[in-house]
CSV table of C-alpha atoms in Angstrom, one decimal:
chain,number,residue,atom,x,y,z
A,260,MET,CA,-0.1,12.4,-9.8
A,261,ASN,CA,2.7,13.6,-8.5
A,262,ASP,CA,4.3,11.3,-4.9
A,263,GLU,CA,6.1,13.1,-2.7
A,264,SER,CA,9.7,12.5,-2.7
A,265,VAL,CA,11.9,9.9,-1.5
A,266,SER,CA,13.6,12.0,0.7
A,267,ASN,CA,10.8,12.4,2.5
A,268,GLU,CA,9.1,9.0,2.4
A,269,ASN,CA,13.2,7.9,4.0
A,270,GLU,CA,13.5,10.8,6.5
A,271,GLY,CA,14.5,9.0,9.8
A,272,VAL,CA,14.9,6.0,8.4
A,273,ASP,CA,17.7,3.5,8.9
A,274,GLU,CA,17.4,3.0,5.0
A,275,ALA,CA,19.2,-0.7,4.4
A,276,GLY,CA,16.0,-2.9,5.2
A,277,TRP,CA,13.4,-4.3,7.6
A,278,ASP,CA,13.8,-6.6,9.6
A,279,LEU,CA,12.1,-10.4,8.6
A,280,GLU,CA,8.9,-11.6,10.8
A,281,PRO,CA,9.2,-14.5,12.4
A,282,GLY,CA,7.9,-17.1,10.3
A,283,ASP,CA,7.9,-14.7,6.6
A,284,GLU,CA,7.2,-17.2,4.2
A,285,SER,CA,9.7,-14.7,2.3
A,286,ALA,CA,12.3,-16.1,4.7
A,287,PRO,CA,14.3,-18.2,1.6
A,288,LEU,CA,14.8,-15.6,-0.2
A,289,VAL,CA,16.6,-13.1,1.7
A,290,GLU,CA,18.4,-15.3,3.4
A,291,ALA,CA,19.8,-16.6,0.2
A,292,VAL,CA,20.4,-13.1,-0.5
A,293,GLY,CA,21.8,-12.5,2.6
A,294,ARG,CA,24.3,-15.1,1.1
A,295,LEU,CA,25.0,-13.8,-1.8
A,296,VAL,CA,25.8,-10.1,-0.2
A,297,ARG,CA,28.4,-11.6,1.9
A,298,CYS,CA,29.3,-14.3,-1.5
A,299,CYS,CA,30.6,-10.9,-3.3
A,300,ARG,CA,31.7,-9.2,-0.3
A,301,GLU,CA,34.5,-11.8,0.2
A,302,GLN,CA,34.6,-11.8,-3.5
A,303,ALA,CA,35.4,-8.4,-3.9
A,304,GLY,CA,38.6,-8.6,-1.0
A,305,MET,CA,36.3,-6.0,1.5
A,306,ARG,CA,36.0,-6.3,5.3
A,307,VAL,CA,32.2,-6.1,6.9
A,308,ALA,CA,34.0,-2.5,8.8
A,309,ASP,CA,34.9,-1.5,5.3
A,310,PHE,CA,31.8,-2.4,3.3
A,311,ALA,CA,29.5,-0.3,5.9
A,312,HIS,CA,31.7,2.2,5.6
A,313,VAL,CA,31.3,3.1,2.1
A,314,MET,CA,27.4,2.3,2.2
A,315,GLY,CA,27.4,4.4,4.9
A,316,TYR,CA,25.8,1.7,7.3
A,317,GLY,CA,26.2,0.4,11.2
A,318,GLU,CA,28.6,-3.4,10.7
A,319,ASP,CA,25.3,-4.5,12.8
A,320,MET,CA,23.2,-4.2,10.1
A,321,ILE,CA,25.6,-5.4,7.2
A,322,ARG,CA,25.4,-8.4,9.1
A,323,LYS,CA,21.9,-9.3,9.9
A,324,ILE,CA,21.8,-8.3,6.0
A,325,GLU,CA,23.9,-11.0,5.6
A,326,ARG,CA,23.0,-13.6,7.9
A,327,GLY,CA,19.8,-13.0,6.4
A,328,VAL,CA,17.6,-11.8,9.4
A,329,ARG,CA,17.4,-8.2,7.7
A,330,ILE,CA,15.2,-7.5,4.4
A,331,PRO,CA,17.6,-5.1,3.1
A,332,ARG,CA,15.8,-2.1,0.2
A,333,VAL,CA,16.2,-2.3,-3.5
A,334,GLU,CA,18.1,1.3,-3.7
A,335,PHE,CA,20.8,-0.9,-1.2
A,336,LEU,CA,21.3,-3.4,-3.5
A,337,ASP,CA,21.3,-1.0,-6.4
A,338,ARG,CA,24.4,0.2,-4.4
A,339,ALA,CA,25.5,-3.0,-4.0
A,340,ASP,CA,26.1,-4.2,-6.6
A,341,ASP,CA,27.8,-1.1,-8.0
A,342,VAL,CA,30.4,-0.9,-5.4
A,343,LEU,CA,31.1,-5.4,-4.3
A,344,ASN,CA,31.5,-5.1,-8.8
A,345,ALA,CA,28.5,-8.0,-8.5
A,346,GLY,CA,27.8,-7.6,-12.2
A,347,GLY,CA,24.1,-7.0,-12.3
A,348,HIS,CA,23.9,-10.4,-9.7
A,349,LEU,CA,22.3,-8.2,-6.8
A,350,LYS,CA,20.4,-6.0,-9.1
A,351,ALA,CA,18.7,-9.3,-10.5
A,352,PHE,CA,16.8,-10.1,-6.8
A,353,LYS,CA,15.9,-6.6,-7.0
A,354,GLU,CA,12.4,-7.0,-7.5
A,355,ASP,CA,12.0,-10.0,-5.8
A,356,VAL,CA,13.0,-8.3,-2.5
A,357,GLU,CA,10.8,-5.7,-3.3
A,358,LYS,CA,7.5,-8.5,-3.0
A,359,ALA,CA,9.2,-10.0,0.4
A,360,GLN,CA,9.8,-7.0,2.3
A,361,TYR,CA,6.1,-5.9,2.6
A,362,PRO,CA,4.1,-8.2,5.1
A,363,LYS,CA,2.4,-11.0,3.8
A,364,LYS,CA,-1.0,-9.8,4.3
A,365,VAL,CA,-0.1,-6.9,2.0
A,366,ARG,CA,1.6,-8.9,-0.2
A,367,ASP,CA,-1.7,-11.9,-0.5
A,368,LEU,CA,-3.5,-8.3,-1.0
A,369,LYS,CA,-1.5,-6.6,-4.0
A,370,LYS,CA,-1.4,-10.3,-5.4
A,371,MET,CA,-5.5,-10.0,-5.8
A,372,GLU,CA,-5.2,-6.4,-6.6
A,373,ASP,CA,-2.9,-7.2,-9.9
A,374,ASN,CA,-4.9,-9.8,-10.7
A,375,ALA,CA,-8.5,-8.1,-10.9
A,376,VAL,CA,-10.5,-6.6,-13.6
A,377,GLU,CA,-12.7,-4.8,-11.7
A,378,LEU,CA,-12.8,-3.1,-8.2
A,379,GLN,CA,-15.8,-1.5,-5.6
A,380,LEU,CA,-14.6,-0.8,-3.1
A,381,TYR,CA,-17.2,1.2,-0.2
A,382,SER,CA,-14.8,3.3,2.9
A,383,ASN,CA,-17.2,4.7,5.8
A,384,HIS,CA,-14.3,4.8,8.5
A,385,ASN,CA,-10.5,6.0,5.8
A,386,ILE,CA,-10.3,6.9,2.4
A,387,HIS,CA,-8.8,3.7,0.8
A,388,GLY,CA,-5.4,2.8,0.9
A,389,LEU,CA,-5.2,3.3,-3.1
A,390,LEU,CA,-6.5,6.7,-2.6
A,391,GLN,CA,-3.7,7.7,0.2
A,392,THR,CA,-1.0,9.8,-0.1
A,393,GLN,CA,1.9,10.0,1.3
A,394,GLU,CA,1.8,12.1,3.8
A,395,PHE,CA,-1.8,10.8,4.5
A,396,ALA,CA,-0.9,7.9,5.1
A,397,ARG,CA,2.0,8.3,7.0
A,398,ALA,CA,-0.1,10.6,9.2
A,399,LEU,CA,-3.4,8.0,9.4
A,400,LEU,CA,-1.8,5.0,10.4
A,401,GLY,CA,0.7,7.6,13.0
A,402,THR,CA,-2.8,7.2,14.8
A,403,TRP,CA,-3.3,3.4,15.5
A,404,ARG,CA,-2.6,2.6,19.2
A,405,PRO,CA,-0.6,1.2,20.0
A,406,LYS,CA,1.7,3.7,18.0
A,407,LEU,CA,4.0,1.7,16.1
A,408,SER,CA,7.5,1.7,15.9
A,409,THR,CA,9.4,4.2,13.5
A,410,GLU,CA,10.3,1.1,11.5
A,411,ALA,CA,6.8,-0.7,11.3
A,412,LEU,CA,5.3,3.0,10.7
A,413,GLU,CA,8.0,3.3,7.7
A,414,ARG,CA,7.0,-0.3,6.2
A,415,ALA,CA,3.0,0.0,6.5
A,416,VAL,CA,3.5,3.5,5.0
A,417,ALA,CA,5.5,2.0,2.0
A,418,ALA,CA,3.5,-1.5,1.5
A,419,ARG,CA,0.5,1.3,1.0
A,420,MET,CA,2.0,3.7,-1.1
A,421,ALA,CA,3.1,0.2,-3.2
A,422,ARG,CA,-0.2,-1.2,-3.7
A,423,ARG,CA,-1.1,2.2,-5.8
A,424,VAL,CA,0.8,0.7,-8.9
A,425,ILE,CA,-2.9,-0.7,-10.0
A,426,PHE,CA,-3.4,2.5,-11.2
A,427,GLU,CA,-0.8,2.7,-14.2
A,428,ARG,CA,-1.9,-0.7,-15.2
A,429,GLU,CA,-2.5,-1.6,-19.1
A,430,PRO,CA,-4.5,-2.7,-19.5
A,431,ALA,CA,-6.7,-1.3,-16.4
A,432,PRO,CA,-8.2,-1.9,-14.5
A,433,GLU,CA,-12.1,-0.4,-13.8
A,434,LEU,CA,-12.1,0.7,-10.4
A,435,SER,CA,-15.7,1.9,-8.5
A,436,PHE,CA,-14.8,3.8,-5.1
A,437,VAL,CA,-17.7,4.9,-2.4
A,438,GLN,CA,-16.9,7.4,0.3
A,439,GLU,CA,-18.5,8.4,2.9
A,440,GLN,CA,-19.0,11.9,3.4
A,441,VAL,CA,-16.4,12.4,7.1
A,442,THR,CA,-13.5,10.4,5.2
A,443,LEU,CA,-13.4,13.8,3.4
A,444,GLU,CA,-13.1,15.8,6.2
A,445,ARG,CA,-11.5,14.8,8.9
A,446,PRO,CA,-8.4,16.5,9.3
A,447,ILE,CA,-5.6,13.8,9.3
A,448,GLY,CA,-2.5,15.1,9.4
A,449,GLY,CA,-3.5,18.3,10.2
A,450,THR,CA,-5.2,20.7,7.1
A,451,THR,CA,-2.5,21.1,4.4
A,452,VAL,CA,-2.1,16.6,4.5
A,453,LEU,CA,-6.3,17.3,4.1
A,454,ARG,CA,-5.5,19.6,1.9
A,455,ARG,CA,-3.2,17.5,-0.3
A,456,GLN,CA,-5.0,14.6,-0.6
A,457,LEU,CA,-8.3,15.9,-1.6
A,458,GLU,CA,-6.3,17.8,-4.8
A,459,HIS,CA,-5.0,13.9,-5.7
A,460,LEU,CA,-8.6,12.6,-5.1
A,461,LEU,CA,-9.3,15.1,-7.7
A,462,GLU,CA,-6.8,13.7,-10.1
A,463,VAL,CA,-7.2,10.3,-9.1
A,464,ALA,CA,-11.2,10.6,-9.6
A,465,ARG,CA,-11.0,12.1,-13.3
A,466,LEU,CA,-8.7,8.9,-14.8
A,467,PRO,CA,-10.9,7.4,-16.9
A,468,ASN,CA,-10.7,3.8,-15.4
A,469,VAL,CA,-12.1,5.4,-11.8
A,470,GLU,CA,-15.6,6.0,-10.8
A,471,PHE,CA,-15.2,7.6,-7.4
A,472,GLN,CA,-19.2,9.0,-5.3
A,473,VAL,CA,-19.3,10.2,-1.5
A,474,MET,CA,-21.7,9.0,0.1
A,475,PRO,CA,-23.1,12.1,2.1
A,476,THR,CA,-23.7,11.7,5.8
A,477,ALA,CA,-27.5,12.8,5.0
A,478,ARG,CA,-27.7,9.6,4.4
A,479,ALA,CA,-29.9,8.3,6.8
A,480,ASP,CA,-31.0,4.2,5.7
A,481,HIS,CA,-27.9,2.7,3.3
A,482,PRO,CA,-26.6,-0.8,4.0
A,483,GLY,CA,-22.9,0.3,4.0
A,484,THR,CA,-22.9,1.1,8.4
A,485,SER,CA,-22.4,-2.4,8.2
A,486,GLY,CA,-18.7,-1.7,7.3
A,487,ARG,CA,-16.3,-1.1,4.2
A,488,ILE,CA,-16.8,-4.0,1.4
A,489,GLN,CA,-14.7,-5.1,-1.6
A,490,VAL,CA,-15.1,-7.1,-4.0
A,491,LEU,CA,-12.6,-7.4,-6.8
A,492,LYS,CA,-13.6,-9.3,-10.2
A,493,PHE,CA,-11.1,-11.3,-12.3
A,494,LYS,CA,-10.7,-12.2,-16.1
A,495,ASP,CA,-11.5,-15.7,-15.4
A,496,GLY,CA,-15.2,-14.9,-14.2
A,497,THR,CA,-14.0,-16.1,-10.6
A,498,GLY,CA,-14.2,-12.8,-7.5
A,499,ALA,CA,-13.1,-12.5,-3.7
A,500,GLY,CA,-14.5,-10.3,-1.3
A,501,ARG,CA,-14.6,-8.3,1.9
A,502,THR,CA,-16.6,-6.8,4.1
A,503,ASP,CA,-16.5,-6.5,7.9
A,504,ASP,CA,-19.6,-7.6,9.8
A,505,GLU,CA,-20.3,-10.4,7.4
A,506,PHE,CA,-18.3,-13.8,7.1
A,507,GLY,CA,-15.8,-13.4,10.4
A,508,GLY,CA,-14.6,-10.3,8.2
A,509,ARG,CA,-12.9,-13.5,6.4
A,510,PRO,CA,-12.1,-13.3,2.3
A,511,VAL,CA,-14.8,-14.8,1.1
A,512,GLU,CA,-14.5,-16.8,-2.6
A,513,SER,CA,-18.9,-18.7,-3.0
A,514,PRO,CA,-21.2,-17.2,-5.2
A,515,ARG,CA,-23.6,-16.9,-3.4
A,516,GLN,CA,-21.6,-14.4,-1.0
A,517,LEU,CA,-19.9,-11.9,-3.4
A,518,ARG,CA,-24.1,-11.8,-4.9
A,519,ILE,CA,-24.7,-10.6,-0.9
A,520,LEU,CA,-21.6,-8.3,-0.9
A,521,GLU,CA,-22.5,-7.4,-4.4
A,522,LEU,CA,-26.5,-6.1,-4.0
A,523,ARG,CA,-25.2,-4.2,-1.0
A,524,TYR,CA,-22.2,-2.0,-3.2
A,525,GLY,CA,-25.0,-1.7,-5.4
A,526,ILE,CA,-27.2,0.1,-3.1
A,527,ILE,CA,-25.0,1.9,-1.7
A,528,ARG,CA,-23.3,3.4,-5.2
A,529,ALA,CA,-27.3,4.5,-6.4
A,530,GLN,CA,-27.0,6.4,-2.5
A,531,ALA,CA,-24.3,8.1,-3.5
A,532,LEU,CA,-23.2,11.1,-4.9
A,533,SER,CA,-23.0,10.7,-8.5
A,534,PRO,CA,-19.2,11.5,-10.3
A,535,GLY,CA,-20.0,14.7,-11.1
A,536,GLU,CA,-21.9,15.3,-8.1
A,537,SER,CA,-19.2,14.1,-6.2
A,538,LEU,CA,-16.0,16.1,-8.2
A,539,ALA,CA,-18.2,19.4,-7.3
A,540,PHE,CA,-18.1,17.9,-3.0
A,541,ILE,CA,-14.3,17.7,-3.6
A,542,GLU,CA,-13.7,21.1,-5.0
A,543,GLN,CA,-16.2,23.0,-2.7
A,544,ALA,CA,-14.4,21.1,0.7
A,545,LEU,CA,-11.3,22.4,-0.6
A,546,GLY,CA,-12.8,25.8,-0.7
A,547,ALA,CA,-14.0,25.7,1.8
A,548,LEU,CA,-10.4,24.9,4.0
């Protein structure tokens, strides 16, 4: 699968990182990393102004990171470690900081997806986040109102892209997607963005552990009208699920509630186009663009 270039991902964005959200449980980690950055800088005999100049950022940004109110990007830690001759001490925090940079809701969701051995995902309004290209996700999130700030938009896009590591897991989980036809036709971001998104869908749909199906708009009576459905199953036999208009939209784990979601999803899968027919549908949609 082809990802957009890193330069596009960071274009027009302050690459130093993101402000820490109030009450974020990652605050102690971010503060500790900030203290370490300051300690390494002082041991290297560099003033804030000098360090900022070498790193290519403003002094205020460096001070925010050192105070622990700014979550640094992993690229910042990489370069800072080299500039300050930190001996790998800053780089050692890269994995933890990468997790901390995403909103708590996304961190919790990604943790569940990382532990799932099977996912059943029905989307009736937008293409599912796991299936989105970077440029499509940016265009889609750009439609939100009130409009997201540049920083909030880029953080949301980065968080969504981070979840796509699920396709690289070994052993690979079983993934079942059902998408409403309209989600594949709405030109979010324009025709070119939609074309690249559909091409990406073809690549994902052909993976051996992925089953992708399209729900035709002509299906007048199916149980997906109440909203999205997510069912995740774990190795120990437990599961978790969620749907928009049931259980208050909250995640559920009880066997009875999961059976309701699985029943609903099973009917949706049966009414959707087969995987082969769905691939043909996407190819036809691409030909019409």
